[in-house]
């Protein structure tokens, strides 16, 4: 698989380390009433879809940036790549 | 018809005209006491033990393709019970004991071959860890044997003893481990269950569950609605996809694992060998092919094929311990979809929906588990109580902190 890095252009996926579902960006509120349940679900439960999947890849063998890659889990086709930083900021995170 | 030496000779003398199909091809009834989704090893084993041990014969196995087309027919056929943790080892040892009696139990030649498995040791720390594992195995009634470097040299003279980076310092052997003809396991269980009245329904995809007031009443399929007193799901790599239809999210990710077979060679490998410093394992099939594999590709996948970086990594592992493998040509490679759980261990449990039961999270070690998984799932379905060897395989262990993490990797499924 070739990942089209937003800054570096097309790179071999072997340069990256895979973390998992991009929903890991959305950490639950540690002060909320239901934090135990929320953190359990956050840490352990996954949608695991067959089809389009947004996921976190770390460019360990490159610029060490985190990317959000949109990839089809049935065909392995990659349709979108964004810097995780930009995705997180757009979702209201400070960094 | 019973399979026996007598029948083989009788059929040979009468032109082989008397063989009958190994199982029927029935249309689904409108209602069963128990419906099992997934005609892989685990689903078929469940049906067998339900009908044989638990007296339940009004049972159907619903398979979307053909039985044996999933992981049960795609794995590298290794059986063993060399686990460390309490939640696992008794279960896998129970499974190994069931393997030892399987062929008589189901009257089918599954080519169960206890040719042994040997895990190589490459450092002093690894030896300590393997001694501990061997002791845990022996405490649970399994067999384990520590081999010195000298013994390895005698038994496996073709290994690479000149590798300065990963020197071979010994091995942990389980002589009762080995390999089994994988498709024959599916066929043998199917035939045995069918003979006791279980309906095996192929080419029938489950498309949804009928759930009313928190109770599962049956399944929607490509052949219409099938009512059921209880529904057991055993669809391995498709677990996430199937249980989503019941509104459930699982502690599971689906990942692709590849396997490789070389051209047929004369017998060169005495048993199963695993590399302890990288991820590589190899055995030789009875047809002569070297059967080997290594790591997952590492990303979520429902495609039954992987990518080239893992091919390279597996071949490097092979060359590191067994340079002669470089002379063999690769004949075939393929992938299967693994239900990788968050702690690397399986789940055999009720769900929060009445009448709906789940069996999955087998990662890449579920073939060896087939008999015990079927037995334990049948026990759960029949009695609503976990089997004594499977009490730890609960959904709520992630909530209560009772994870069974053999590798100590945490909630990172692609590392288990
Ligand atoms: C390359 C590879 C190597 C492996 N090596 C080993 C090994 O050496 N030792 C070991 O112990 N384990 C090994 N495994 C793991 C082992 O194969 C699996 O853990 C085990 O086979 C899973 O259980 P199963 O046989 O029931 O799965 P499967 O055979 O996959 O059965 C699940 C069935 O469910 C069906 N299904 C899915 N969705 C639906 C639906 N909606 N409706 C109806 N039916 C459905 C599928 O078609 C499939 O037939 C390996 C796996 C792979 C891929």
GROMACS .gro file of C-alpha atoms and ligand atoms in nm, chain B residues 37-43 62-79 204-207 234-238 242 245 257-259 281 334-339 362-370, ligand 1:
model
  108
  132UNK     CA    1  -2.399  -1.901   1.267
  133UNK     CA    2  -2.075  -1.991   1.090
  134UNK     CA    3  -1.979  -2.326   0.940
  135UNK     CA    4  -1.612  -2.303   1.030
  136UNK     CA    5  -1.434  -2.540   1.263
  137UNK     CA    6  -1.582  -2.384   1.575
  138UNK     CA    7  -1.943  -2.373   1.455
  157UNK     CA    8  -2.585  -2.160   0.894
  158UNK     CA    9  -2.292  -2.091   0.662
  159UNK     CA   10  -2.281  -1.808   0.410
  160UNK     CA   11  -2.041  -1.986   0.173
  161UNK     CA   12  -1.930  -2.348   0.189
  162UNK     CA   13  -1.818  -2.515   0.510
  163UNK     CA   14  -1.443  -2.502   0.549
  164UNK     CA   15  -1.408  -2.198   0.322
  165UNK     CA   16  -1.309  -1.968   0.608
  166UNK     CA   17  -1.013  -1.981   0.839
  167UNK     CA   18  -1.055  -2.348   0.921
  168UNK     CA   19  -0.939  -2.417   0.565
  169UNK     CA   20  -0.679  -2.140   0.556
  170UNK     CA   21  -0.467  -2.191   0.863
  171UNK     CA   22  -0.128  -2.353   0.904
  172UNK     CA   23  -0.279  -2.643   1.103
  173UNK     CA   24  -0.065  -2.627   1.417
  174UNK     CA   25  -0.203  -2.768   1.739
  299UNK     CA   26  -2.710  -1.903   0.338
  300UNK     CA   27  -2.590  -1.568   0.467
  301UNK     CA   28  -2.715  -1.428   0.795
  302UNK     CA   29  -2.820  -1.069   0.726
  329UNK     CA   30  -1.905  -1.833   1.563
  330UNK     CA   31  -1.794  -1.641   1.255
  331UNK     CA   32  -1.429  -1.572   1.348
  332UNK     CA   33  -1.295  -1.283   1.136
  333UNK     CA   34  -1.645  -1.163   1.055
  337UNK     CA   35  -2.207  -0.980   1.224
  340UNK     CA   36  -2.624  -0.627   1.314
  352UNK     CA   37  -0.277  -1.306   0.835
  353UNK     CA   38  -0.089  -1.466   0.546
  354UNK     CA   39   0.041  -1.819   0.499
  376UNK     CA   40   0.706  -2.078   1.213
  429UNK     CA   41  -0.306  -1.661   0.079
  430UNK     CA   42  -0.462  -1.469   0.364
  431UNK     CA   43  -0.734  -1.520   0.622
  432UNK     CA   44  -0.921  -1.273   0.841
  433UNK     CA   45  -0.839  -1.297   1.208
  434UNK     CA   46  -1.067  -1.186   1.489
  457UNK     CA   47  -0.952  -1.636   1.838
  458UNK     CA   48  -0.671  -1.431   1.690
  459UNK     CA   49  -0.437  -1.656   1.495
  460UNK     CA   50  -0.451  -1.946   1.736
  461UNK     CA   51  -0.806  -2.065   1.697
  462UNK     CA   52  -0.748  -2.380   1.495
  463UNK     CA   53  -0.590  -2.568   1.785
  464UNK     CA   54  -0.881  -2.449   1.998
  465UNK     CA   55  -1.147  -2.595   1.767
  512LIG     C1   56  -0.300  -1.795   0.762
  512LIG     C2   57  -0.356  -1.846   0.890
  512LIG     C3   58  -0.281  -1.933   0.969
  512LIG     C4   59  -0.331  -1.982   1.090
  512LIG     N1   60  -0.258  -2.074   1.159
  512LIG     C5   61  -0.307  -2.130   1.271
  512LIG     C6   62  -0.234  -2.233   1.337
  512LIG     O1   63  -0.129  -2.278   1.290
  512LIG     N2   64  -0.285  -2.283   1.452
  512LIG     C7   65  -0.401  -2.237   1.505
  512LIG     O2   66  -0.440  -2.284   1.611
  512LIG     N3   67  -0.474  -2.141   1.443
  512LIG     C8   68  -0.431  -2.087   1.326
  512LIG     N4   69  -0.504  -1.991   1.260
  512LIG     C9   70  -0.629  -1.942   1.321
  512LIG    C10   71  -0.751  -2.030   1.294
  512LIG     O3   72  -0.756  -2.067   1.159
  512LIG    C11   73  -0.880  -1.957   1.332
  512LIG     O4   74  -0.866  -1.897   1.460
  512LIG    C12   75  -1.001  -2.049   1.338
  512LIG     O5   76  -1.008  -2.131   1.223
  512LIG    C13   77  -1.128  -1.966   1.350
  512LIG     O6   78  -1.242  -2.043   1.377
  512LIG     P1   79  -1.333  -2.109   1.262
  512LIG     O7   80  -1.267  -2.230   1.208
  512LIG     O8   81  -1.467  -2.132   1.319
  512LIG     O9   82  -1.339  -1.992   1.152
  512LIG     P2   83  -1.389  -1.991   1.003
  512LIG    O10   84  -1.351  -2.116   0.930
  512LIG    O11   85  -1.346  -1.862   0.944
  512LIG    O12   86  -1.547  -1.996   1.020
  512LIG    C14   87  -1.632  -1.885   1.025
  512LIG    C15   88  -1.740  -1.907   0.922
  512LIG    O13   89  -1.844  -1.811   0.939
  512LIG    C16   90  -1.897  -1.783   0.812
  512LIG     N5   91  -1.970  -1.657   0.818
  512LIG    C17   92  -1.921  -1.532   0.836
  512LIG     N6   93  -2.019  -1.441   0.834
  512LIG    C18   94  -2.136  -1.510   0.814
  512LIG    C19   95  -2.272  -1.470   0.802
  512LIG     N7   96  -2.310  -1.342   0.810
  512LIG     N8   97  -2.364  -1.567   0.782
  512LIG    C20   98  -2.328  -1.699   0.774
  512LIG     N9   99  -2.201  -1.740   0.785
  512LIG    C21  100  -2.105  -1.647   0.805
  512LIG    C22  101  -1.773  -1.777   0.723
  512LIG    O14  102  -1.807  -1.793   0.587
  512LIG    C23  103  -1.688  -1.889   0.778
  512LIG    O15  104  -1.704  -2.010   0.708
  512LIG    C24  105  -0.458  -1.940   1.136
  512LIG    C25  106  -0.534  -1.854   1.057
  512LIG    C26  107  -0.486  -1.809   0.934
  512LIG    C27  108  -0.571  -1.719   0.848
   0.00000   0.00000   0.00000
